[in-house]
Amino acid sequence: MSRNTVPDDFKVIGSKESSLSCQTSTALYPDVVFSSFPSAKPELVRLITVSLLTNPSGMIKASWSIANDFLAVNRLFQTLNIGPYAKQEISLLSLYERFKREIFLAILLLAGMLFHILRVNQLVLKRTSELRMAIAQRDAVAQVARSRLKRLNYIEKKGMVSQLSSIIAHELKQPLSSVSNYSAGLIKYLSNTGSNDDNLREGLSEIHRGIKKAASIVDKVRSYSKYGAYGTVGIVSLSEITEKALSSIEAYVAGNSPITCKLEESTFIEADPLELELLVFNVLKNALEAIEPMGKEGRIFCKVFSSQHRVVLQVDDNGPKIKKEKLESMRKALQESIKAEGLGLGLTIILGISEKYDGAVEFEQREPQGIRVTVSFQKRE
């Protein structure tokens, strides 16, 4: 303390007991430490240092030595936040200068992560595109397999029809021949005896004609599914064939016929007449079976007409509405019958004969109910 200092102006905090004549709060003070600035002249520093070290101790009752431990001072600066530990102003530039190495490493790490993400996304897009292509190829292969399976089912059913027709023809050939011979013999017997019973003679003639026609139909059904098995192919009138089929279908109708027909002239096509009659017969028979649930309200309208290049057979019925899936299966020629208990043989015959003569068969749902079956052939003069 100087001479002008008032004792109450200073207060020693944390005073410690000491042998010195003054109060002290640390282990260093009141010792005096001399130091030099880096800018001080070396010669001046040397002279002062020599003067201090050679100063007689008796004059100021003190001795000098070289200080080499300033840890306590450093801890004091750190505790008081002064000197090198003084709080500095925080700014972006100061932060950058202090942590620029860490910032550079963070930027490198972020760039690496972004590159990795972009690379992974590119690989994912590539693999996704390859997967889509693989799925599309798989679906295409599956579609081809389904088409081939349907075709195999169709061929298998045609083979079944062919075998069934062969069995029926084989089993019916002998009894039909016997009945035909007996009917022909009875007709000849009536002629030889001079019988005048016209009803009996007409009945036997119809029986003989029907048996011959049945035998021809069985043979045709047996042979129509065989590749290259053609009968007597020529230019025939679809209207005339439809009239014959209508007369044959009357055996299936009890009471008044529900079929109404409109037949045009000049409806010539190239086909076997018996096979064509069999086709028309099955179309009408399927329509009759479709209107069975309608009872007396069932109606069928048959129409034969010609356009510029086609001759068309169109058969409409007012039977119950069928499911869309069933109609689609008929359109795709899956050989399914409308009846739950049916084998689909009628459709097989229709599609087989129409295919044989380059015909086309279409099925259409009528509103509010019923089905329209359209069979068309190439027109001939």
PDB file of C-alpha atoms in Angstrom, residues 58-327:
ATOM      1  CA  GLY A  58      21.181  -6.062   3.259  1.00  0.00           C
ATOM      2  CA  MET A  59      19.861  -2.912   1.638  1.00  0.00           C
ATOM      3  CA  ILE A  60      16.223  -3.998   1.007  1.00  0.00           C
ATOM      4  CA  LYS A  61      16.226  -7.170   3.054  1.00  0.00           C
ATOM      5  CA  ALA A  62      15.247  -9.251   0.048  1.00  0.00           C
ATOM      6  CA  SER A  63      16.819 -11.763  -2.263  1.00  0.00           C
ATOM      7  CA  TRP A  64      16.263 -12.498  -5.935  1.00  0.00           C
ATOM      8  CA  SER A  65      15.935 -15.760  -7.769  1.00  0.00           C
ATOM      9  CA  ILE A  66      14.756 -17.048 -11.164  1.00  0.00           C
ATOM     10  CA  ALA A  67      11.034 -17.986 -11.213  1.00  0.00           C
ATOM     11  CA  ASN A  68      10.216 -21.239 -13.087  1.00  0.00           C
ATOM     12  CA  ASP A  69       6.756 -22.341 -11.822  1.00  0.00           C
ATOM     13  CA  PHE A  70       3.753 -20.265 -12.927  1.00  0.00           C
ATOM     14  CA  LEU A  71       1.072 -22.998 -12.762  1.00  0.00           C
ATOM     15  CA  ALA A  72      -0.646 -21.335  -9.874  1.00  0.00           C
ATOM     16  CA  VAL A  73      -0.792 -18.075 -11.816  1.00  0.00           C
ATOM     17  CA  ASN A  74      -2.191 -19.880 -14.837  1.00  0.00           C
ATOM     18  CA  ARG A  75      -4.913 -21.473 -12.683  1.00  0.00           C
ATOM     19  CA  LEU A  76      -5.738 -18.076 -11.224  1.00  0.00           C
ATOM     20  CA  PHE A  77      -6.097 -16.563 -14.723  1.00  0.00           C
ATOM     21  CA  GLN A  78      -8.304 -19.494 -15.717  1.00  0.00           C
ATOM     22  CA  THR A  79     -10.506 -19.093 -12.626  1.00  0.00           C
ATOM     23  CA  LEU A  80     -10.876 -15.336 -13.050  1.00  0.00           C
ATOM     24  CA  ASN A  81     -11.321 -15.591 -16.848  1.00  0.00           C
ATOM     25  CA  ILE A  82      -8.592 -13.057 -17.473  1.00  0.00           C
ATOM     26  CA  GLY A  83      -5.457 -12.979 -19.559  1.00  0.00           C
ATOM     27  CA  PRO A  84      -5.431 -15.720 -22.134  1.00  0.00           C
ATOM     28  CA  TYR A  85      -8.702 -17.048 -20.671  1.00  0.00           C
ATOM     29  CA  ALA A  86     -10.627 -13.831 -21.086  1.00  0.00           C
ATOM     30  CA  LYS A  87     -13.985 -14.266 -22.837  1.00  0.00           C
ATOM     31  CA  GLN A  88     -13.753 -13.425 -26.505  1.00  0.00           C
ATOM     32  CA  GLU A  89     -16.464 -12.101 -28.780  1.00  0.00           C
ATOM     33  CA  ILE A  90     -18.149 -14.951 -30.736  1.00  0.00           C
ATOM     34  CA  SER A  91     -18.665 -14.467 -34.492  1.00  0.00           C
ATOM     35  CA  LEU A  92     -18.882 -16.627 -37.581  1.00  0.00           C
ATOM     36  CA  LEU A  93     -15.400 -15.653 -38.600  1.00  0.00           C
ATOM     37  CA  SER A  94     -13.997 -16.444 -35.157  1.00  0.00           C
ATOM     38  CA  LEU A  95     -15.798 -19.743 -35.087  1.00  0.00           C
ATOM     39  CA  TYR A  96     -14.482 -20.560 -38.544  1.00  0.00           C
ATOM     40  CA  GLU A  97     -10.939 -19.626 -37.546  1.00  0.00           C
ATOM     41  CA  ARG A  98     -11.211 -21.724 -34.399  1.00  0.00           C
ATOM     42  CA  PHE A  99     -12.919 -24.787 -35.921  1.00  0.00           C
ATOM     43  CA  LYS A 100     -11.985 -24.578 -39.613  1.00  0.00           C
ATOM     44  CA  ARG A 101     -10.400 -27.997 -39.548  1.00  0.00           C
ATOM     45  CA  GLU A 102     -13.479 -29.577 -38.036  1.00  0.00           C
ATOM     46  CA  ILE A 103     -15.714 -27.646 -40.480  1.00  0.00           C
ATOM     47  CA  PHE A 104     -13.674 -28.894 -43.444  1.00  0.00           C
ATOM     48  CA  LEU A 105     -13.931 -32.476 -42.223  1.00  0.00           C
ATOM     49  CA  ALA A 106     -17.709 -32.073 -41.703  1.00  0.00           C
ATOM     50  CA  ILE A 107     -18.097 -30.734 -45.269  1.00  0.00           C
ATOM     51  CA  LEU A 108     -16.137 -33.699 -46.621  1.00  0.00           C
ATOM     52  CA  LEU A 109     -18.296 -36.092 -44.610  1.00  0.00           C
ATOM     53  CA  LEU A 110     -21.523 -34.419 -45.819  1.00  0.00           C
ATOM     54  CA  ALA A 111     -20.330 -34.544 -49.442  1.00  0.00           C
ATOM     55  CA  GLY A 112     -19.533 -38.227 -49.030  1.00  0.00           C
ATOM     56  CA  MET A 113     -22.981 -38.895 -47.595  1.00  0.00           C
ATOM     57  CA  LEU A 114     -24.678 -37.019 -50.453  1.00  0.00           C
ATOM     58  CA  PHE A 115     -22.635 -38.945 -53.005  1.00  0.00           C
ATOM     59  CA  HIS A 116     -23.575 -42.208 -51.292  1.00  0.00           C
ATOM     60  CA  ILE A 117     -27.277 -41.294 -51.261  1.00  0.00           C
ATOM     61  CA  LEU A 118     -27.228 -40.327 -54.945  1.00  0.00           C
ATOM     62  CA  ARG A 119     -25.394 -43.521 -55.819  1.00  0.00           C
ATOM     63  CA  VAL A 120     -27.823 -45.670 -53.837  1.00  0.00           C
ATOM     64  CA  ASN A 121     -30.829 -43.932 -55.440  1.00  0.00           C
ATOM     65  CA  GLN A 122     -29.338 -44.493 -58.893  1.00  0.00           C
ATOM     66  CA  LEU A 123     -28.813 -48.173 -58.138  1.00  0.00           C
ATOM     67  CA  VAL A 124     -32.351 -48.479 -56.731  1.00  0.00           C
ATOM     68  CA  LEU A 125     -33.813 -46.874 -59.877  1.00  0.00           C
ATOM     69  CA  LYS A 126     -31.765 -49.172 -62.067  1.00  0.00           C
ATOM     70  CA  ARG A 127     -32.765 -52.273 -60.126  1.00  0.00           C
ATOM     71  CA  THR A 128     -36.413 -51.130 -60.104  1.00  0.00           C
ATOM     72  CA  SER A 129     -36.366 -50.696 -63.876  1.00  0.00           C
ATOM     73  CA  GLU A 130     -34.819 -54.144 -64.284  1.00  0.00           C
ATOM     74  CA  LEU A 131     -37.426 -55.591 -61.931  1.00  0.00           C
ATOM     75  CA  ARG A 132     -40.258 -53.971 -63.910  1.00  0.00           C
ATOM     76  CA  MET A 133     -38.861 -55.426 -67.110  1.00  0.00           C
ATOM     77  CA  ALA A 134     -38.555 -58.848 -65.487  1.00  0.00           C
ATOM     78  CA  ILE A 135     -42.154 -58.664 -64.211  1.00  0.00           C
ATOM     79  CA  ALA A 136     -43.388 -57.564 -67.645  1.00  0.00           C
ATOM     80  CA  GLN A 137     -41.530 -60.458 -69.280  1.00  0.00           C
ATOM     81  CA  ARG A 138     -42.928 -62.844 -66.688  1.00  0.00           C
ATOM     82  CA  ASP A 139     -46.465 -61.577 -67.315  1.00  0.00           C
ATOM     83  CA  ALA A 140     -45.965 -61.914 -71.075  1.00  0.00           C
ATOM     84  CA  VAL A 141     -44.725 -65.477 -70.656  1.00  0.00           C
ATOM     85  CA  ALA A 142     -47.647 -66.234 -68.325  1.00  0.00           C
ATOM     86  CA  GLN A 143     -50.084 -64.792 -70.874  1.00  0.00           C
ATOM     87  CA  VAL A 144     -48.608 -66.976 -73.609  1.00  0.00           C
ATOM     88  CA  ALA A 145     -48.804 -69.982 -71.288  1.00  0.00           C
ATOM     89  CA  ARG A 146     -52.462 -69.247 -70.506  1.00  0.00           C
ATOM     90  CA  SER A 147     -53.271 -68.875 -74.201  1.00  0.00           C
ATOM     91  CA  ARG A 148     -51.574 -72.152 -74.985  1.00  0.00           C
ATOM     92  CA  LEU A 149     -53.353 -73.842 -72.097  1.00  0.00           C
ATOM     93  CA  LYS A 150     -56.717 -72.617 -73.403  1.00  0.00           C
ATOM     94  CA  ARG A 151     -55.804 -73.845 -76.847  1.00  0.00           C
ATOM     95  CA  LEU A 152     -54.850 -77.232 -75.374  1.00  0.00           C
ATOM     96  CA  ASN A 153     -58.174 -77.387 -73.538  1.00  0.00           C
ATOM     97  CA  TYR A 154     -59.936 -76.564 -76.791  1.00  0.00           C
ATOM     98  CA  ILE A 155     -58.034 -79.271 -78.674  1.00  0.00           C
ATOM     99  CA  GLU A 156     -58.669 -81.719 -75.852  1.00  0.00           C
ATOM    100  CA  LYS A 157     -62.397 -81.023 -75.954  1.00  0.00           C
ATOM    101  CA  LYS A 158     -62.455 -81.393 -79.725  1.00  0.00           C
ATOM    102  CA  GLY A 159     -60.697 -84.714 -79.302  1.00  0.00           C
ATOM    103  CA  MET A 160     -63.292 -85.730 -76.728  1.00  0.00           C
ATOM    104  CA  VAL A 161     -66.092 -84.768 -79.136  1.00  0.00           C
ATOM    105  CA  SER A 162     -64.401 -86.735 -81.903  1.00  0.00           C
ATOM    106  CA  GLN A 163     -64.045 -89.822 -79.702  1.00  0.00           C
ATOM    107  CA  LEU A 164     -67.595 -89.477 -78.400  1.00  0.00           C
ATOM    108  CA  SER A 165     -68.906 -89.080 -81.941  1.00  0.00           C
ATOM    109  CA  SER A 166     -66.964 -92.151 -83.074  1.00  0.00           C
ATOM    110  CA  ILE A 167     -68.391 -94.207 -80.211  1.00  0.00           C
ATOM    111  CA  ILE A 168     -71.939 -93.042 -80.921  1.00  0.00           C
ATOM    112  CA  ALA A 169     -71.572 -93.652 -84.656  1.00  0.00           C
ATOM    113  CA  HIS A 170     -70.123 -97.095 -84.045  1.00  0.00           C
ATOM    114  CA  GLU A 171     -72.859 -98.054 -81.605  1.00  0.00           C
ATOM    115  CA  LEU A 172     -75.726 -96.611 -83.677  1.00  0.00           C
ATOM    116  CA  LYS A 173     -74.563 -97.803 -87.080  1.00  0.00           C
ATOM    117  CA  GLN A 174     -75.900-101.349 -86.718  1.00  0.00           C
ATOM    118  CA  PRO A 175     -79.321-100.519 -85.203  1.00  0.00           C
ATOM    119  CA  LEU A 176     -79.861 -97.645 -87.639  1.00  0.00           C
ATOM    120  CA  SER A 177     -78.994 -99.924 -90.546  1.00  0.00           C
ATOM    121  CA  SER A 178     -81.413-102.572 -89.260  1.00  0.00           C
ATOM    122  CA  VAL A 179     -84.245-100.074 -88.829  1.00  0.00           C
ATOM    123  CA  SER A 180     -83.526 -98.617 -92.280  1.00  0.00           C
ATOM    124  CA  ASN A 181     -83.615-102.075 -93.858  1.00  0.00           C
ATOM    125  CA  TYR A 182     -86.867-102.967 -92.091  1.00  0.00           C
ATOM    126  CA  SER A 183     -88.519 -99.708 -93.140  1.00  0.00           C
ATOM    127  CA  ALA A 184     -87.339-100.150 -96.735  1.00  0.00           C
ATOM    128  CA  GLY A 185     -88.590-103.760 -96.674  1.00  0.00           C
ATOM    129  CA  LEU A 186     -91.994-102.733 -95.347  1.00  0.00           C
ATOM    130  CA  ILE A 187     -92.333-100.083 -98.041  1.00  0.00           C
ATOM    131  CA  LYS A 188     -91.485-102.671-100.695  1.00  0.00           C
ATOM    132  CA  TYR A 189     -93.890-105.151 -99.106  1.00  0.00           C
ATOM    133  CA  LEU A 190     -96.710-102.624 -99.243  1.00  0.00           C
ATOM    134  CA  SER A 191     -95.943-101.969-102.901  1.00  0.00           C
ATOM    135  CA  ASN A 192     -95.916-105.698-103.736  1.00  0.00           C
ATOM    136  CA  THR A 193     -99.154-106.431-101.878  1.00  0.00           C
ATOM    137  CA  GLY A 194    -100.931-103.455-103.428  1.00  0.00           C
ATOM    138  CA  SER A 195    -101.950-102.003-100.057  1.00  0.00           C
ATOM    139  CA  ASN A 196    -103.899 -98.781-100.285  1.00  0.00           C
ATOM    140  CA  ASP A 197    -103.093 -97.549 -96.748  1.00  0.00           C
ATOM    141  CA  ASP A 198    -101.532 -94.202 -97.650  1.00  0.00           C
ATOM    142  CA  ASN A 199    -100.980 -93.185 -94.008  1.00  0.00           C
ATOM    143  CA  LEU A 200     -98.944 -96.285 -93.323  1.00  0.00           C
ATOM    144  CA  ARG A 201     -96.980 -95.841 -96.526  1.00  0.00           C
ATOM    145  CA  GLU A 202     -96.279 -92.143 -95.706  1.00  0.00           C
ATOM    146  CA  GLY A 203     -95.288 -92.965 -92.138  1.00  0.00           C
ATOM    147  CA  LEU A 204     -92.833 -95.632 -93.255  1.00  0.00           C
ATOM    148  CA  SER A 205     -91.375 -93.258 -95.837  1.00  0.00           C
ATOM    149  CA  GLU A 206     -90.832 -90.589 -93.169  1.00  0.00           C
ATOM    150  CA  ILE A 207     -89.243 -93.131 -90.856  1.00  0.00           C
ATOM    151  CA  HIS A 208     -86.906 -94.300 -93.612  1.00  0.00           C
ATOM    152  CA  ARG A 209     -85.990 -90.724 -94.552  1.00  0.00           C
ATOM    153  CA  GLY A 210     -85.410 -89.736 -90.918  1.00  0.00           C
ATOM    154  CA  ILE A 211     -83.201 -92.746 -90.250  1.00  0.00           C
ATOM    155  CA  LYS A 212     -81.060 -92.014 -93.295  1.00  0.00           C
ATOM    156  CA  LYS A 213     -80.719 -88.397 -92.214  1.00  0.00           C
ATOM    157  CA  ALA A 214     -79.821 -89.421 -88.649  1.00  0.00           C
ATOM    158  CA  ALA A 215     -77.131 -91.739 -89.980  1.00  0.00           C
ATOM    159  CA  SER A 216     -75.723 -88.952 -92.153  1.00  0.00           C
ATOM    160  CA  ILE A 217     -75.708 -86.523 -89.238  1.00  0.00           C
ATOM    161  CA  VAL A 218     -73.888 -88.994 -86.984  1.00  0.00           C
ATOM    162  CA  ASP A 219     -71.261 -89.567 -89.665  1.00  0.00           C
ATOM    163  CA  LYS A 220     -70.818 -85.835 -90.143  1.00  0.00           C
ATOM    164  CA  VAL A 221     -70.491 -85.180 -86.397  1.00  0.00           C
ATOM    165  CA  ARG A 222     -67.875 -87.912 -86.314  1.00  0.00           C
ATOM    166  CA  SER A 223     -65.889 -86.481 -89.189  1.00  0.00           C
ATOM    167  CA  TYR A 224     -66.255 -82.698 -88.825  1.00  0.00           C
ATOM    168  CA  SER A 225     -63.550 -82.380 -86.161  1.00  0.00           C
ATOM    169  CA  LYS A 226     -61.040 -84.326 -88.240  1.00  0.00           C
ATOM    170  CA  TYR A 227     -58.639 -82.066 -90.101  1.00  0.00           C
ATOM    171  CA  GLY A 228     -59.263 -82.139 -93.820  1.00  0.00           C
ATOM    172  CA  ALA A 229     -62.487 -84.163 -93.550  1.00  0.00           C
ATOM    173  CA  TYR A 230     -64.702 -82.338 -96.037  1.00  0.00           C
ATOM    174  CA  GLY A 231     -67.983 -83.610 -97.462  1.00  0.00           C
ATOM    175  CA  THR A 232     -69.856 -82.371-100.491  1.00  0.00           C
ATOM    176  CA  VAL A 233     -68.831 -78.707-100.492  1.00  0.00           C
ATOM    177  CA  GLY A 234     -70.659 -76.436-102.886  1.00  0.00           C
ATOM    178  CA  ILE A 235     -72.585 -73.195-103.248  1.00  0.00           C
ATOM    179  CA  VAL A 236     -75.701 -73.414-101.058  1.00  0.00           C
ATOM    180  CA  SER A 237     -78.366 -70.997 -99.859  1.00  0.00           C
ATOM    181  CA  LEU A 238     -78.206 -70.267 -96.141  1.00  0.00           C
ATOM    182  CA  SER A 239     -81.912 -69.366 -96.175  1.00  0.00           C
ATOM    183  CA  GLU A 240     -82.856 -72.766 -97.636  1.00  0.00           C
ATOM    184  CA  ILE A 241     -80.597 -74.565 -95.142  1.00  0.00           C
ATOM    185  CA  THR A 242     -82.251 -72.601 -92.322  1.00  0.00           C
ATOM    186  CA  GLU A 243     -85.727 -73.698 -93.534  1.00  0.00           C
ATOM    187  CA  LYS A 244     -84.595 -77.351 -93.379  1.00  0.00           C
ATOM    188  CA  ALA A 245     -83.165 -76.848 -89.903  1.00  0.00           C
ATOM    189  CA  LEU A 246     -86.460 -75.245 -88.799  1.00  0.00           C
ATOM    190  CA  SER A 247     -88.404 -78.285 -89.971  1.00  0.00           C
ATOM    191  CA  SER A 248     -86.012 -80.543 -88.030  1.00  0.00           C
ATOM    192  CA  ILE A 249     -86.160 -78.421 -84.883  1.00  0.00           C
ATOM    193  CA  GLU A 250     -89.962 -78.744 -84.687  1.00  0.00           C
ATOM    194  CA  ALA A 251     -89.477 -82.163 -83.059  1.00  0.00           C
ATOM    195  CA  TYR A 252     -88.064 -80.324 -79.995  1.00  0.00           C
ATOM    196  CA  VAL A 253     -90.989 -77.900 -79.697  1.00  0.00           C
ATOM    197  CA  ALA A 254     -94.105 -78.833 -77.748  1.00  0.00           C
ATOM    198  CA  GLY A 255     -97.106 -76.879 -79.059  1.00  0.00           C
ATOM    199  CA  ASN A 256     -96.723 -73.711 -81.066  1.00  0.00           C
ATOM    200  CA  SER A 257     -93.196 -72.873 -82.169  1.00  0.00           C
ATOM    201  CA  PRO A 258     -91.694 -69.786 -80.471  1.00  0.00           C
ATOM    202  CA  ILE A 259     -89.405 -69.231 -83.479  1.00  0.00           C
ATOM    203  CA  THR A 260     -90.078 -66.457 -85.988  1.00  0.00           C
ATOM    204  CA  CYS A 261     -87.855 -66.250 -89.062  1.00  0.00           C
ATOM    205  CA  LYS A 262     -87.180 -63.709 -91.761  1.00  0.00           C
ATOM    206  CA  LEU A 263     -85.221 -65.197 -94.651  1.00  0.00           C
ATOM    207  CA  GLU A 264     -83.843 -63.180 -97.535  1.00  0.00           C
ATOM    208  CA  GLU A 265     -82.914 -64.461-100.957  1.00  0.00           C
ATOM    209  CA  SER A 266     -79.433 -64.453-102.503  1.00  0.00           C
ATOM    210  CA  THR A 267     -77.766 -65.719 -99.336  1.00  0.00           C
ATOM    211  CA  PHE A 268     -75.291 -68.047-101.018  1.00  0.00           C
ATOM    212  CA  ILE A 269     -72.179 -69.389 -99.300  1.00  0.00           C
ATOM    213  CA  GLU A 270     -69.723 -72.206 -99.938  1.00  0.00           C
ATOM    214  CA  ALA A 271     -70.155 -75.098 -97.484  1.00  0.00           C
ATOM    215  CA  ASP A 272     -71.353 -78.647 -97.021  1.00  0.00           C
ATOM    216  CA  PRO A 273     -75.188 -78.468 -96.786  1.00  0.00           C
ATOM    217  CA  LEU A 274     -75.507 -81.149 -94.092  1.00  0.00           C
ATOM    218  CA  GLU A 275     -72.844 -79.579 -91.874  1.00  0.00           C
ATOM    219  CA  LEU A 276     -74.391 -76.147 -92.391  1.00  0.00           C
ATOM    220  CA  GLU A 277     -77.800 -77.524 -91.408  1.00  0.00           C
ATOM    221  CA  LEU A 278     -76.211 -79.070 -88.330  1.00  0.00           C
ATOM    222  CA  LEU A 279     -74.757 -75.667 -87.391  1.00  0.00           C
ATOM    223  CA  VAL A 280     -78.115 -73.848 -87.781  1.00  0.00           C
ATOM    224  CA  PHE A 281     -79.859 -76.672 -85.923  1.00  0.00           C
ATOM    225  CA  ASN A 282     -77.537 -76.311 -82.911  1.00  0.00           C
ATOM    226  CA  VAL A 283     -77.847 -72.514 -82.868  1.00  0.00           C
ATOM    227  CA  LEU A 284     -81.652 -72.784 -82.750  1.00  0.00           C
ATOM    228  CA  LYS A 285     -81.545 -75.637 -80.230  1.00  0.00           C
ATOM    229  CA  ASN A 286     -79.306 -73.616 -77.891  1.00  0.00           C
ATOM    230  CA  ALA A 287     -81.748 -70.688 -78.173  1.00  0.00           C
ATOM    231  CA  LEU A 288     -84.652 -73.012 -77.302  1.00  0.00           C
ATOM    232  CA  GLU A 289     -82.785 -74.274 -74.243  1.00  0.00           C
ATOM    233  CA  ALA A 290     -81.999 -70.686 -73.226  1.00  0.00           C
ATOM    234  CA  ILE A 291     -85.689 -69.653 -73.185  1.00  0.00           C
ATOM    235  CA  GLU A 292     -86.881 -72.743 -71.279  1.00  0.00           C
ATOM    236  CA  PRO A 293     -87.075 -70.805 -67.959  1.00  0.00           C
ATOM    237  CA  MET A 294     -89.335 -68.224 -69.669  1.00  0.00           C
ATOM    238  CA  GLY A 295     -92.103 -70.791 -70.397  1.00  0.00           C
ATOM    239  CA  LYS A 296     -94.729 -69.527 -72.819  1.00  0.00           C
ATOM    240  CA  GLU A 297     -93.151 -66.049 -72.738  1.00  0.00           C
ATOM    241  CA  GLY A 298     -90.002 -67.317 -74.487  1.00  0.00           C
ATOM    242  CA  ARG A 299     -89.425 -65.956 -77.977  1.00  0.00           C
ATOM    243  CA  ILE A 300     -86.791 -66.528 -80.684  1.00  0.00           C
ATOM    244  CA  PHE A 301     -86.291 -64.387 -83.754  1.00  0.00           C
ATOM    245  CA  CYS A 302     -84.226 -65.803 -86.596  1.00  0.00           C
ATOM    246  CA  LYS A 303     -82.952 -63.681 -89.465  1.00  0.00           C
ATOM    247  CA  VAL A 304     -80.837 -64.515 -92.541  1.00  0.00           C
ATOM    248  CA  PHE A 305     -79.591 -61.600 -94.648  1.00  0.00           C
ATOM    249  CA  SER A 306     -76.639 -60.581 -96.767  1.00  0.00           C
ATOM    250  CA  SER A 307     -74.417 -57.521 -96.802  1.00  0.00           C
ATOM    251  CA  GLN A 308     -71.890 -56.464 -99.404  1.00  0.00           C
ATOM    252  CA  HIS A 309     -69.428 -59.262 -98.646  1.00  0.00           C
ATOM    253  CA  ARG A 310     -70.991 -61.437 -95.917  1.00  0.00           C
ATOM    254  CA  VAL A 311     -74.020 -63.667 -95.402  1.00  0.00           C
ATOM    255  CA  VAL A 312     -75.299 -63.517 -91.833  1.00  0.00           C
ATOM    256  CA  LEU A 313     -77.392 -65.805 -89.640  1.00  0.00           C
ATOM    257  CA  GLN A 314     -78.702 -63.884 -86.618  1.00  0.00           C
ATOM    258  CA  VAL A 315     -80.647 -65.557 -83.812  1.00  0.00           C
ATOM    259  CA  ASP A 316     -82.070 -63.510 -80.900  1.00  0.00           C
ATOM    260  CA  ASP A 317     -83.739 -64.911 -77.773  1.00  0.00           C
ATOM    261  CA  ASN A 318     -85.255 -63.353 -74.646  1.00  0.00           C
ATOM    262  CA  GLY A 319     -83.847 -65.875 -72.195  1.00  0.00           C
ATOM    263  CA  PRO A 320     -82.577 -64.947 -68.713  1.00  0.00           C
ATOM    264  CA  LYS A 321     -79.577 -62.667 -68.494  1.00  0.00           C
ATOM    265  CA  ILE A 322     -76.337 -64.616 -68.093  1.00  0.00           C
ATOM    266  CA  LYS A 323     -73.247 -63.614 -66.190  1.00  0.00           C
ATOM    267  CA  LYS A 324     -70.666 -61.438 -67.872  1.00  0.00           C
ATOM    268  CA  GLU A 325     -67.956 -64.041 -67.226  1.00  0.00           C
ATOM    269  CA  LYS A 326     -69.966 -66.717 -69.009  1.00  0.00           C
ATOM    270  CA  LEU A 327     -70.512 -64.434 -72.002  1.00  0.00           C
TER     271      LEU A 327
END
